Short mmCIF file of C-alpha atoms in Angstrom, two decimals:
data_model
loop_
_atom_site.label_atom_id
_atom_site.label_comp_id
_atom_site.label_asym_id
_atom_site.label_seq_id
_atom_site.Cartn_x
_atom_site.Cartn_y
_atom_site.Cartn_z
CA MET A 1 1.51 30.80 18.43
CA SER A 2 -1.80 29.63 19.83
CA GLU A 3 -2.44 25.94 20.54
CA GLU A 4 -5.15 25.96 17.85
CA ASN A 5 -2.75 27.20 15.15
CA LYS A 6 -0.05 24.79 16.31
CA ASN A 7 -2.34 21.77 15.77
CA LYS A 8 -3.98 23.00 12.57
CA ILE A 9 -3.66 20.33 9.94
CA PRO A 10 -1.80 21.63 6.87
CA VAL A 11 -3.41 21.44 3.42
CA TRP A 12 -0.64 19.16 2.15
CA PHE A 13 -1.72 16.52 4.72
CA TRP A 14 -5.16 16.30 3.09
CA ILE A 15 -3.69 16.18 -0.41
CA VAL A 16 -1.33 13.36 0.55
CA GLY A 17 -4.11 11.59 2.45
CA TRP A 18 -6.48 11.60 -0.55
CA GLY A 19 -3.62 10.59 -2.85
CA ALA A 20 -2.78 7.71 -0.51
CA LEU A 21 -6.39 6.55 -0.51
CA LEU A 22 -6.55 6.60 -4.31
CA TRP A 23 -3.18 4.81 -4.57
CA ASN A 24 -4.26 2.09 -2.17
CA LEU A 25 -7.67 1.69 -3.83
CA MET A 26 -5.81 1.04 -7.10
CA GLY A 27 -3.95 -1.70 -5.21
CA VAL A 28 -7.25 -3.16 -3.97
CA PHE A 29 -8.51 -3.14 -7.56
CA ALA A 30 -5.33 -4.90 -8.77
CA TYR A 31 -5.72 -7.53 -6.05
CA ILE A 32 -9.37 -8.17 -6.91
CA MET A 33 -8.52 -8.40 -10.61
CA GLN A 34 -5.78 -10.94 -9.89
CA VAL A 35 -7.78 -13.22 -7.62
CA THR A 36 -10.92 -13.13 -9.77
CA MET A 37 -9.16 -13.53 -13.10
CA SER A 38 -11.13 -15.72 -15.47
CA PRO A 39 -9.45 -18.57 -17.34
CA GLU A 40 -9.90 -16.56 -20.55
CA MET A 41 -8.12 -13.55 -19.07
CA MET A 42 -5.34 -15.81 -17.79
CA ALA A 43 -4.97 -17.45 -21.21
CA SER A 44 -4.52 -14.04 -22.86
CA MET A 45 -1.38 -13.38 -20.80
CA PRO A 46 2.12 -14.50 -21.82
CA GLU A 47 2.89 -18.01 -20.59
CA ALA A 48 5.62 -16.85 -18.20
CA GLN A 49 3.20 -14.46 -16.46
CA GLN A 50 0.59 -17.23 -16.25
CA GLU A 51 3.13 -19.45 -14.52
CA ILE A 52 4.01 -16.76 -11.96
CA ILE A 53 0.36 -16.18 -11.07
CA ALA A 54 -0.52 -19.89 -11.04
CA ASN A 55 2.45 -20.74 -8.81
CA THR A 56 1.99 -17.92 -6.30
CA PRO A 57 1.52 -19.53 -2.86
CA ALA A 58 -1.47 -18.63 -0.70
CA TRP A 59 0.75 -16.83 1.85
CA ALA A 60 2.01 -14.44 -0.84
CA THR A 61 -1.53 -13.78 -2.08
CA GLY A 62 -2.58 -13.24 1.54
CA ALA A 63 0.27 -10.78 1.98
CA PHE A 64 -0.95 -8.96 -1.14
CA ALA A 65 -4.44 -8.71 0.41
CA LEU A 66 -3.08 -7.44 3.75
CA ALA A 67 -0.89 -4.92 1.96
CA VAL A 68 -3.60 -3.34 -0.16
CA PHE A 69 -6.50 -3.53 2.29
CA GLY A 70 -4.29 -2.42 5.19
CA GLY A 71 -3.10 0.54 3.14
CA ALA A 72 -6.61 1.45 2.00
CA PHE A 73 -8.06 1.30 5.52
CA GLY A 74 -4.99 3.09 6.88
CA SER A 75 -5.57 5.89 4.38
CA LEU A 76 -9.24 6.06 5.27
CA PHE A 77 -8.45 6.27 9.00
CA LEU A 78 -5.81 8.91 8.29
CA LEU A 79 -8.45 11.03 6.54
CA LEU A 80 -10.82 10.39 9.45
CA LYS A 81 -8.02 11.63 11.77
CA LYS A 82 -7.74 8.33 13.67
CA LYS A 83 -4.52 6.94 15.15
CA LEU A 84 -5.45 3.48 13.92
CA ALA A 85 -3.96 4.60 10.59
CA HIS A 86 -0.42 4.14 11.96
CA PRO A 87 -0.57 0.40 12.86
CA LEU A 88 -2.51 -0.28 9.65
CA PHE A 89 0.24 1.35 7.59
CA ILE A 90 2.85 -0.72 9.46
CA LEU A 91 0.87 -3.91 8.77
CA SER A 92 0.53 -2.92 5.13
CA CYS A 93 4.24 -2.20 4.72
CA VAL A 94 5.29 -5.47 6.39
CA ALA A 95 2.87 -7.33 4.10
CA VAL A 96 4.36 -5.55 1.08
CA LEU A 97 7.83 -6.70 2.14
CA VAL A 98 6.61 -10.30 2.50
CA GLN A 99 4.98 -10.13 -0.92
CA ARG A 100 8.11 -8.57 -2.45
CA TYR A 101 10.24 -11.30 -0.89
CA HIS A 102 8.24 -13.86 -2.80
CA SER A 103 8.26 -11.99 -6.09
CA LEU A 104 11.95 -11.11 -6.01
CA PHE A 105 13.50 -14.21 -4.43
CA MET A 106 11.09 -17.09 -4.93
CA SER A 107 9.78 -16.48 -8.43
CA ASN A 108 11.42 -15.35 -11.63
CA SER A 109 9.51 -12.06 -11.79
CA ILE A 110 12.53 -9.98 -12.80
CA GLU A 111 13.21 -12.35 -15.71
CA VAL A 112 9.57 -12.16 -16.78
CA TYR A 113 8.91 -8.46 -16.27
CA GLY A 114 12.45 -7.20 -16.82
CA PRO A 115 14.35 -4.60 -14.77
CA GLY A 116 11.41 -2.21 -15.15
CA GLY A 117 9.41 -4.68 -13.12
CA ALA A 118 11.49 -3.68 -10.09
CA VAL A 119 10.47 -0.02 -10.29
CA MET A 120 6.90 -0.45 -9.07
CA PRO A 121 7.83 -2.68 -6.10
CA ILE A 122 10.43 -0.13 -4.99
CA MET A 123 7.87 2.67 -5.30
CA VAL A 124 5.33 0.67 -3.27
CA VAL A 125 7.83 0.07 -0.44
CA LEU A 126 8.92 3.72 -0.39
CA PHE A 127 5.32 4.90 -0.42
CA GLY A 128 4.51 2.52 2.45
CA ILE A 129 7.43 3.84 4.51
CA GLY A 130 6.31 7.39 3.74
CA LEU A 131 2.79 6.67 4.99
CA ILE A 132 4.15 5.18 8.21
CA TRP A 133 6.22 8.35 8.70
CA LEU A 134 3.26 10.61 7.88
CA SER A 135 0.92 8.86 10.30
CA ARG A 136 3.55 8.97 13.05
CA ARG A 137 4.09 12.69 12.41
CA ALA A 138 0.34 13.28 12.44
CA ILE A 139 0.11 11.59 15.84
CA ASP A 140 3.09 13.57 17.19
CA GLN A 141 1.58 16.84 15.91
CA ASN A 142 -1.85 15.96 17.37
CA TRP A 143 -3.41 16.13 13.93
CA ILE A 144 -5.01 12.73 14.52
CA SER A 145 -6.17 11.09 17.72
#
């Protein structure tokens, strides 16, 4: 097998990369919606959800920002075939874990959102770990530099 064929980036890499970018841009949108929520929008939510949002400390909101923007920029750098994707995905995943710590152990989010409210956080963590693995593999395979 020639060196060129060995380092050829598979089609699935691009599909996952674009999916990751879309996923993380949805997270950026969710973050922006949360931090720019008008009083009217807040008032339309159930009281328990209002309390969770109102009582979220700045460090948890900051972790949310690092998670979504780190993931979005990591995805962009992955598509641009840059190694910087890997540390950005690590930063994003650590920030997700910090944010999840707050929501699971310091607020009553499970009571408010129910057991189904744990599904999305688990998916986010697994997706973050998957992107760390993918970027590491891409570096090891010389798909990104």
